[in-house]
Short mmCIF file of C-alpha atoms in Angstrom, two decimals:
data_model
loop_
_atom_site.label_atom_id
_atom_site.label_comp_id
_atom_site.label_asym_id
_atom_site.label_seq_id
_atom_site.Cartn_x
_atom_site.Cartn_y
_atom_site.Cartn_z
CA MET A 1414 5.83 16.99 -159.38
CA GLU A 1415 9.37 16.47 -160.44
CA ASN A 1416 10.31 19.68 -158.71
CA LEU A 1417 8.86 18.64 -155.39
CA PRO A 1418 12.10 17.43 -153.86
CA THR A 1419 13.88 20.45 -154.97
CA VAL A 1420 11.30 22.62 -153.52
CA SER A 1421 11.47 20.66 -150.35
CA ILE A 1422 15.20 20.98 -150.21
CA ILE A 1423 15.04 24.64 -150.90
CA GLY A 1424 12.41 25.05 -148.31
CA SER A 1425 14.43 23.07 -145.83
CA LEU A 1426 17.42 25.14 -146.55
CA MET A 1427 15.50 28.27 -145.99
CA ILE A 1428 14.18 27.01 -142.67
CA LEU A 1429 17.61 25.94 -141.70
CA THR A 1430 18.98 29.34 -142.62
CA PHE A 1431 16.32 31.01 -140.56
CA VAL A 1432 17.01 28.83 -137.58
CA LEU A 1433 20.67 29.42 -137.74
CA THR A 1434 20.20 33.15 -138.03
CA TYR A 1435 17.89 33.20 -135.04
CA SER A 1436 20.29 31.15 -133.04
CA TYR A 1437 23.09 33.55 -133.82
CA PHE A 1438 21.09 36.51 -132.64
CA LEU A 1439 20.14 34.65 -129.47
CA TYR A 1440 23.77 33.87 -128.77
CA LYS A 1441 24.74 37.48 -129.21
CA LYS A 1442 22.06 38.66 -126.87
CA GLU A 1443 23.02 36.14 -124.26
CA LYS A 1444 26.59 37.18 -124.31
CA PHE A 1445 25.62 40.82 -123.85
CA VAL A 1446 23.53 39.98 -120.80
CA SER A 1447 26.36 38.00 -119.24
CA ARG A 1448 28.72 40.90 -119.56
CA GLU A 1449 26.22 43.26 -117.99
CA GLU A 1450 25.64 40.84 -115.11
CA LYS A 1451 29.35 40.46 -114.54
CA ASP A 1452 29.78 44.20 -114.26
CA LEU A 1453 26.95 44.42 -111.80
CA TYR A 1454 28.46 41.73 -109.59
CA GLU A 1455 31.84 43.40 -109.60
CA LYS A 1456 30.29 46.71 -108.62
CA SER A 1457 28.33 45.20 -105.76
CA ASP A 1458 31.40 43.33 -104.44
CA LYS A 1459 33.27 46.57 -104.37
CA VAL A 1460 30.51 48.33 -102.45
CA LEU A 1461 30.32 45.44 -100.01
CA GLU A 1462 34.05 45.48 -99.45
CA GLN A 1463 33.97 49.21 -98.76
CA ALA A 1464 31.10 48.75 -96.26
CA THR A 1465 32.93 45.94 -94.48
CA ASN A 1466 36.06 48.01 -94.16
CA LYS A 1467 34.10 50.91 -92.74
CA ALA A 1468 32.32 48.67 -90.25
CA GLN A 1469 35.58 47.13 -89.11
CA ARG A 1470 37.02 50.57 -88.60
CA VAL A 1471 34.04 51.69 -86.53
CA LEU A 1472 34.18 48.52 -84.46
CA LYS A 1473 37.83 48.90 -83.78
CA GLU A 1474 37.33 52.48 -82.66
CA ALA A 1475 34.51 51.34 -80.32
CA ILE A 1476 36.63 48.60 -78.80
CA ASP A 1477 39.50 50.97 -78.25
CA LYS A 1478 37.20 53.46 -76.61
CA ALA A 1479 35.74 50.74 -74.36
CA LYS A 1480 39.19 49.57 -73.36
CA ARG A 1481 40.14 53.06 -72.43
CA MET A 1482 36.99 53.44 -70.30
CA LEU A 1483 37.59 50.11 -68.58
CA SER A 1484 41.12 51.06 -67.78
CA GLN A 1485 39.95 54.29 -66.23
CA THR A 1486 37.26 52.42 -64.18
CA ASP A 1487 39.76 49.86 -62.79
CA HIS A 1488 42.02 52.61 -61.71
CA PHE A 1489 39.17 54.40 -59.91
CA GLN A 1490 38.09 51.16 -58.24
CA ARG A 1491 41.58 50.48 -56.99
CA GLU A 1492 41.75 53.95 -55.54
CA VAL A 1493 38.40 53.52 -53.76
CA GLU A 1494 39.44 50.17 -52.34
CA GLN A 1495 42.71 51.51 -51.08
CA GLU A 1496 41.01 54.47 -49.48
CA SER A 1497 38.35 52.29 -47.88
CA ARG A 1498 40.91 49.88 -46.55
CA LYS A 1499 42.91 52.69 -45.10
CA THR A 1500 39.84 54.27 -43.46
CA PHE A 1501 38.68 50.89 -42.10
CA LEU A 1502 42.04 50.11 -40.61
CA THR A 1503 42.28 53.51 -38.98
CA THR A 1504 38.74 53.31 -37.56
CA SER A 1505 39.05 49.76 -36.36
CA HIS A 1506 42.33 50.50 -34.70
CA ARG A 1507 40.77 53.45 -32.91
CA TYR A 1508 37.76 51.39 -31.80
CA MET A 1509 39.98 48.59 -30.63
CA GLU A 1510 41.85 51.03 -28.43
CA ILE A 1511 38.56 52.38 -26.98
CA LEU A 1512 37.26 48.86 -26.45
CA ASP A 1513 40.43 47.75 -24.72
CA SER A 1514 40.23 50.72 -22.43
CA ASP A 1515 36.54 50.09 -21.62
CA LEU A 1516 37.16 46.44 -21.07
CA GLN A 1517 39.95 47.14 -18.69
CA SER A 1518 37.74 49.54 -16.76
CA LEU A 1519 34.86 47.04 -16.70
CA LYS A 1520 37.19 44.31 -15.57
CA GLU A 1521 38.33 46.44 -12.65
CA GLN A 1522 34.73 47.27 -11.72
CA TYR A 1523 33.67 43.63 -11.86
CA LYS A 1524 36.63 42.59 -9.82
CA ASP A 1525 35.71 45.07 -7.08
CA LEU A 1526 32.07 44.10 -7.20
CA PHE A 1527 32.84 40.39 -7.06
CA THR A 1528 35.12 40.87 -4.07
CA GLN A 1529 32.40 42.79 -2.25
CA LEU A 1530 29.73 40.25 -3.11
CA SER A 1531 31.93 37.36 -2.20
CA ASN A 1532 32.61 38.80 1.24
CA HIS A 1533 28.94 39.53 1.77
CA ALA A 1534 27.92 36.06 0.61
CA GLN A 1535 30.46 34.44 2.90
CA LEU A 1536 29.02 36.30 5.84
CA GLU A 1537 25.47 35.45 4.86
CA VAL A 1538 26.26 31.79 4.34
CA ARG A 1539 28.00 31.63 7.69
CA ASP A 1540 24.99 33.21 9.41
CA THR A 1541 22.58 30.91 7.58
CA VAL A 1542 24.58 27.84 8.42
CA GLU A 1543 24.66 28.85 12.05
CA ASP A 1544 20.90 29.43 12.04
CA GLN A 1545 20.29 26.13 10.27
CA LYS A 1546 22.50 24.30 12.72
CA LEU A 1547 20.54 25.74 15.58
CA SER A 1548 17.11 25.13 14.13
CA SER A 1549 18.08 21.63 12.98
CA ARG A 1550 19.24 20.78 16.46
CA GLU A 1551 16.00 22.05 17.95
CA TYR A 1552 13.92 20.31 15.28
CA LEU A 1553 15.82 17.07 15.82
CA LYS A 1554 15.32 17.29 19.56
CA LEU A 1555 11.61 17.95 19.07
CA LYS A 1556 11.27 15.03 16.67
CA ILE A 1557 13.15 12.71 18.99
CA ASP A 1558 10.94 13.77 21.89
CA GLU A 1559 7.80 13.23 19.80
CA GLU A 1560 9.01 9.87 18.57
CA TYR A 1561 9.94 8.87 22.09
CA GLU A 1562 6.50 9.81 23.41
CA ARG A 1563 4.75 8.06 20.54
CA THR A 1564 6.80 4.90 20.97
CA LYS A 1565 6.30 5.02 24.72
CA LYS A 1566 2.55 5.29 24.26
CA GLU A 1567 2.54 2.45 21.71
CA ILE A 1568 4.47 0.25 24.09
CA GLU A 1569 2.12 1.12 26.94
CA ASP A 1570 -0.94 0.47 24.78
CA TYR A 1571 0.53 -2.77 23.54
CA ARG A 1572 1.42 -3.82 27.08
CA ALA A 1573 -2.07 -2.94 28.29
CA ALA A 1574 -3.63 -4.89 25.42
CA GLN A 1575 -1.40 -7.87 26.10
CA VAL A 1576 -2.15 -7.73 29.83
CA GLU A 1577 -5.83 -7.54 29.02
CA LYS A 1578 -5.50 -10.53 26.70
CA ILE A 1579 -3.56 -12.49 29.30
CA ASN A 1580 -6.15 -11.61 31.91
CA ALA A 1581 -8.93 -12.67 29.60
CA VAL A 1582 -7.24 -15.95 28.74
CA SER A 1583 -6.33 -16.59 32.38
CA GLU A 1584 -9.85 -15.85 33.49
CA GLU A 1585 -11.24 -18.07 30.77
CA ILE A 1586 -8.93 -20.88 31.85
CA VAL A 1587 -9.83 -20.41 35.52
CA LYS A 1588 -13.52 -20.41 34.69
CA ARG A 1589 -13.23 -23.50 32.55
CA VAL A 1590 -11.18 -25.30 35.17
CA ALA A 1591 -13.61 -24.26 37.89
CA GLY A 1592 -16.52 -25.37 35.73
CA GLU A 1593 -14.92 -28.72 34.99
CA ILE A 1594 -14.10 -29.32 38.68
CA ILE A 1595 -17.63 -28.45 39.71
CA LYS A 1596 -19.11 -30.64 37.00
CA LYS A 1597 -17.03 -33.60 38.13
CA SER A 1598 -17.71 -33.00 41.78
CA LEU A 1599 -21.49 -32.90 41.31
CA SER A 1600 -23.44 -36.17 41.31
CA LYS A 1601 -26.63 -36.60 39.37
CA GLU A 1602 -28.58 -36.22 42.60
CA ASP A 1603 -26.77 -32.96 43.21
CA GLN A 1604 -27.65 -31.85 39.70
CA LYS A 1605 -31.32 -32.73 40.25
CA GLU A 1606 -31.26 -30.94 43.57
CA LEU A 1607 -29.83 -27.83 41.88
CA ILE A 1608 -32.54 -28.01 39.20
CA LEU A 1609 -35.25 -28.25 41.87
CA LYS A 1610 -33.70 -25.33 43.71
CA ALA A 1611 -33.66 -23.38 40.45
CA ILE A 1612 -37.38 -24.08 39.99
CA GLU A 1613 -38.12 -23.07 43.58
CA LYS A 1614 -36.13 -19.92 43.18
CA ALA A 1615 -37.93 -19.16 39.92
CA GLN A 1616 -41.26 -19.55 41.73
CA VAL A 1617 -40.06 -17.26 44.53
CA GLU A 1618 -39.00 -14.69 41.98
CA GLY A 1619 -42.43 -14.88 40.31
CA PHE A 1620 -41.11 -16.50 37.17
CA PHE A 1621 -44.26 -18.61 36.69
CA GLU A 1622 -46.63 -15.74 37.31
CA GLU A 1623 -48.83 -14.42 34.51
CA ASN A 1624 -47.41 -11.28 32.91
CA MET B 1187 -54.71 -32.40 38.04
CA ASN B 1188 -57.26 -30.24 36.34
CA ASP B 1189 -58.83 -31.79 33.21
CA LEU B 1190 -55.70 -33.76 32.45
CA SER B 1191 -55.20 -35.52 35.78
CA GLN B 1192 -55.37 -38.86 33.99
CA PHE B 1193 -52.32 -38.02 31.92
CA GLU B 1194 -49.77 -37.95 34.70
CA SER B 1195 -47.10 -39.57 32.56
CA LEU B 1196 -47.50 -36.95 29.86
CA THR B 1197 -44.73 -34.57 30.91
CA THR B 1198 -42.67 -33.54 27.89
CA VAL B 1199 -43.33 -31.64 24.70
CA SER B 1200 -42.20 -34.55 22.53
CA GLN B 1201 -44.62 -36.91 24.33
CA ARG B 1202 -47.45 -34.43 23.80
CA ASP B 1203 -46.68 -34.06 20.10
CA TYR B 1204 -46.45 -37.82 19.65
CA PHE B 1205 -49.75 -38.31 21.49
CA VAL B 1206 -51.51 -35.66 19.38
CA GLY B 1207 -50.35 -37.49 16.25
CA ASP B 1208 -51.79 -40.76 17.59
CA LEU B 1209 -55.10 -39.07 18.42
CA ASP B 1210 -55.32 -37.79 14.85
CA LEU B 1211 -54.98 -41.38 13.65
CA VAL B 1212 -57.77 -42.57 15.98
CA ILE B 1213 -60.06 -39.77 14.74
CA GLU B 1214 -59.26 -40.69 11.18
CA HIS B 1215 -60.47 -44.27 11.79
CA LEU B 1216 -63.53 -43.48 13.92
CA TYR B 1217 -65.90 -43.76 10.96
CA SER B 1218 -64.64 -47.14 9.81
CA THR B 1219 -67.39 -49.48 8.42
CA ASN B 1220 -65.79 -52.43 10.17
CA GLU B 1221 -68.03 -53.16 13.16
CA GLU B 1222 -65.13 -54.72 15.02
CA ASP B 1223 -63.33 -51.38 15.08
CA THR B 1224 -64.69 -50.15 18.38
CA PHE B 1225 -63.21 -47.07 20.08
CA GLU B 1226 -61.23 -49.20 22.55
CA ARG B 1227 -59.82 -51.30 19.75
CA LEU B 1228 -58.81 -48.22 17.78
CA VAL B 1229 -57.17 -46.69 20.87
CA ASN B 1230 -55.27 -49.88 21.61
CA LYS B 1231 -54.31 -50.15 17.95
CA TYR B 1232 -52.97 -46.64 17.40
CA ILE B 1233 -51.93 -45.49 20.88
CA GLY B 1234 -49.24 -46.91 23.17
CA GLU B 1235 -50.32 -49.09 26.08
CA ASN B 1236 -49.89 -46.67 28.99
CA ARG B 1237 -51.23 -43.69 27.13
CA ALA B 1238 -54.20 -45.77 25.87
CA GLU B 1239 -55.22 -46.58 29.45
CA GLU B 1240 -54.95 -42.92 30.38
CA LEU B 1241 -57.07 -41.95 27.37
CA ILE B 1242 -59.82 -44.48 28.11
CA ALA B 1243 -59.88 -43.34 31.75
CA TYR B 1244 -60.07 -39.74 30.55
CA MET B 1245 -62.96 -40.56 28.19
CA ASP B 1246 -64.83 -42.42 30.97
CA GLU B 1247 -64.27 -39.56 33.33
CA ASN B 1248 -65.66 -37.12 30.79
CA LYS B 1249 -68.62 -39.38 29.93
CA ALA B 1250 -67.74 -39.58 26.25
CA VAL B 1251 -70.10 -42.17 24.66
CA SER B 1252 -67.82 -44.51 22.82
CA GLN B 1253 -70.58 -45.77 20.51
CA ASN B 1254 -71.19 -42.33 19.04
CA PRO B 1255 -68.28 -41.50 16.76
CA LYS B 1256 -69.27 -37.84 16.43
CA GLU B 1257 -69.25 -37.31 20.18
CA VAL B 1258 -66.02 -39.20 20.50
CA GLU B 1259 -64.44 -37.08 17.76
CA LYS B 1260 -65.64 -33.90 19.45
CA LYS B 1261 -64.15 -34.98 22.76
CA LEU B 1262 -60.87 -36.02 21.18
CA MET B 1263 -60.61 -32.71 19.30
CA SER B 1264 -61.23 -30.91 22.59
CA LEU B 1265 -58.48 -32.97 24.20
CA ILE B 1266 -56.05 -32.14 21.39
CA SER B 1267 -56.86 -28.46 21.83
CA ILE B 1268 -56.22 -28.63 25.60
CA LEU B 1269 -52.95 -30.50 25.04
CA LYS B 1270 -51.74 -27.91 22.53
CA LYS B 1271 -52.53 -25.10 24.94
CA LEU B 1272 -50.44 -26.56 27.76
CA GLU B 1273 -47.68 -24.22 28.93
CA VAL B 1274 -44.13 -25.33 28.16
CA LEU B 1275 -41.17 -24.91 30.48
CA GLU B 1276 -37.83 -25.04 28.67
CA LEU B 1277 -35.33 -26.61 31.03
CA ARG B 1278 -31.71 -26.33 30.00
CA SER B 1279 -29.47 -28.43 32.25
CA MET B 1280 -26.34 -30.53 32.15
CA VAL B 1281 -28.02 -33.85 32.93
CA ASP B 1282 -30.09 -36.22 30.87
CA LEU B 1283 -33.22 -36.51 33.04
CA LYS B 1284 -35.18 -39.74 33.02
CA GLU B 1285 -38.94 -39.76 32.40
CA TRP B 1286 -39.78 -40.29 36.05
CA GLU B 1287 -37.38 -37.54 37.06
CA ILE B 1288 -39.12 -35.14 34.71
CA ARG B 1289 -42.47 -36.32 36.10
CA ASP B 1290 -41.25 -35.43 39.61
CA LEU B 1291 -40.31 -32.00 38.37
CA VAL B 1292 -43.73 -31.48 36.80
CA LYS B 1293 -45.36 -32.51 40.08
CA LYS B 1294 -43.07 -30.18 41.99
CA ILE B 1295 -43.98 -27.28 39.75
CA TYR B 1296 -47.66 -28.12 40.07
CA THR B 1297 -47.25 -28.24 43.85
CA ILE B 1298 -45.40 -25.00 44.28
CA ALA B 1299 -46.85 -22.95 41.42
CA ASN B 1300 -50.15 -24.71 40.77
CA LYS B 1301 -49.29 -24.93 37.05
CA ARG B 1302 -49.60 -27.93 34.76
CA VAL B 1303 -46.67 -27.58 32.44
CA LEU B 1304 -44.86 -29.68 29.88
CA ILE B 1305 -41.11 -29.81 30.10
CA ASN B 1306 -38.86 -29.28 27.09
CA PRO B 1307 -35.58 -30.71 28.38
CA ILE B 1308 -32.38 -29.54 26.66
CA ILE B 1309 -28.95 -30.87 27.57
CA ASP B 1310 -26.35 -28.09 27.71
CA ARG B 1311 -22.93 -28.83 29.27
CA SER B 1312 -22.04 -25.16 29.53
CA VAL B 1313 -24.65 -24.83 32.28
CA ILE B 1314 -22.35 -26.78 34.69
CA GLY B 1315 -25.06 -27.13 37.34
CA GLY B 1316 -28.60 -25.93 38.03
CA ALA B 1317 -30.74 -24.85 35.11
CA VAL B 1318 -31.58 -22.11 32.67
CA LEU B 1319 -35.38 -21.78 32.49
CA GLY B 1320 -37.52 -20.46 29.69
CA TYR B 1321 -41.24 -19.86 30.16
CA ARG B 1322 -43.77 -17.77 28.22
CA GLY B 1323 -41.00 -16.01 26.30
CA LYS B 1324 -39.04 -15.22 29.49
CA ARG B 1325 -35.63 -16.61 30.31
CA LYS B 1326 -33.92 -16.93 33.68
CA ASP B 1327 -30.45 -18.26 34.31
CA PHE B 1328 -30.17 -20.25 37.55
CA SER B 1329 -27.07 -22.11 36.47
CA LEU B 1330 -23.73 -22.48 38.23
CA ALA B 1331 -22.09 -21.07 35.10
CA ALA B 1332 -23.98 -17.83 35.71
CA LYS B 1333 -22.89 -17.92 39.35
CA ILE B 1334 -19.24 -18.31 38.40
CA GLU B 1335 -19.60 -15.52 35.85
CA GLU B 1336 -21.14 -13.32 38.49
CA ILE B 1337 -18.28 -14.03 40.88
CA PHE B 1338 -15.70 -13.13 38.22
CA ASN B 1339 -17.60 -10.00 37.29
CA LYS B 1340 -17.66 -8.84 40.89
CA LYS B 1341 -13.97 -9.60 41.18
CA GLY B 1342 -13.35 -7.67 37.94
CA GLU B 1343 -15.30 -4.67 39.16
CA ALA B 1344 -13.35 -4.71 42.39
CA THR B 1345 -9.98 -4.90 40.65
CA GLY B 1346 -10.96 -2.75 37.68
CA THR B 1347 -10.49 -5.51 35.11
CA LYS B 1348 -13.02 -6.82 32.67
CA THR B 1349 -14.51 -10.26 32.27
CA TYR B 1350 -14.79 -11.99 28.95
CA GLY B 1351 -18.05 -13.79 28.32
CA ARG B 1352 -19.54 -16.95 29.56
CA ILE B 1353 -17.70 -20.20 30.13
#
């Protein structure tokens, strides 16, 4: 039992030795892996750099080519525009000349036509006015005659009606006056006598006879 | 004058109507239980003095027994019927004729036409003079107004002017 600590120490030392040894080997291995990884990274960076350079070169060539094409296109477009402009100006100038000529001709024709029409219209208007003057005069005379006759008849009718009224009123007055005079001039005896005479006359005329 | 000779003073329609009303009253009281109500008393009570005398004379003339109410009623009803059947002469004149003047006219008509008539006198100042007569639905204008109208009409026909109605 007295050897137990020694054994323990020896054992511990052995374990410690083992651990240290293992750790050393681990460290070595790790270092090897790091170096390998570093090489791999360097290689890939190099490849990437080469690819980038190549891509840039291709892109540059493409841009240059495009610029060249664009330049050629602009030039062509300018040529077309110039040609079109020239053609348009020439054509328009020619048409303008034709149009001016036609317009001048048309103007002359219209002028002649207008002069003819104007003269004709003047003559027609003069004739119409003369006709209208004549017919208006005749119409006016006819209307005046009609109006005169109508008014004359109205006056005559009115006069006749008034005369008739005056006659009627006069006659009425005369009858009333006559009646009043007779009434006043007749005594009661006269009235009775007239009544008796009326009865006698009625008898003579068969008034009391049976029907 | 016929059956009604006793009623000389009965000459107008209004008198006749008044008299008929009185006769109705007498008939109404003929069967009174009061012994004092004799026919004469009833007549004198309900009928005017002159007309009462005429009625009693008429009853005597026609031998109506005054003590027998039924016979008296029969006779009175007969009288009413005769009175209502009397002919009426409408006399339109300007004057207001007195009763006696109308009686003279009735006599005159009876004399000349042998007709007992009642007169219906109407005062109309437009007649001026004379009379307008109406009898049995007929009408005859014997007035001075008609004469004047006739004169104006003839004058109008002669001159070609019209006349305008009656005065």
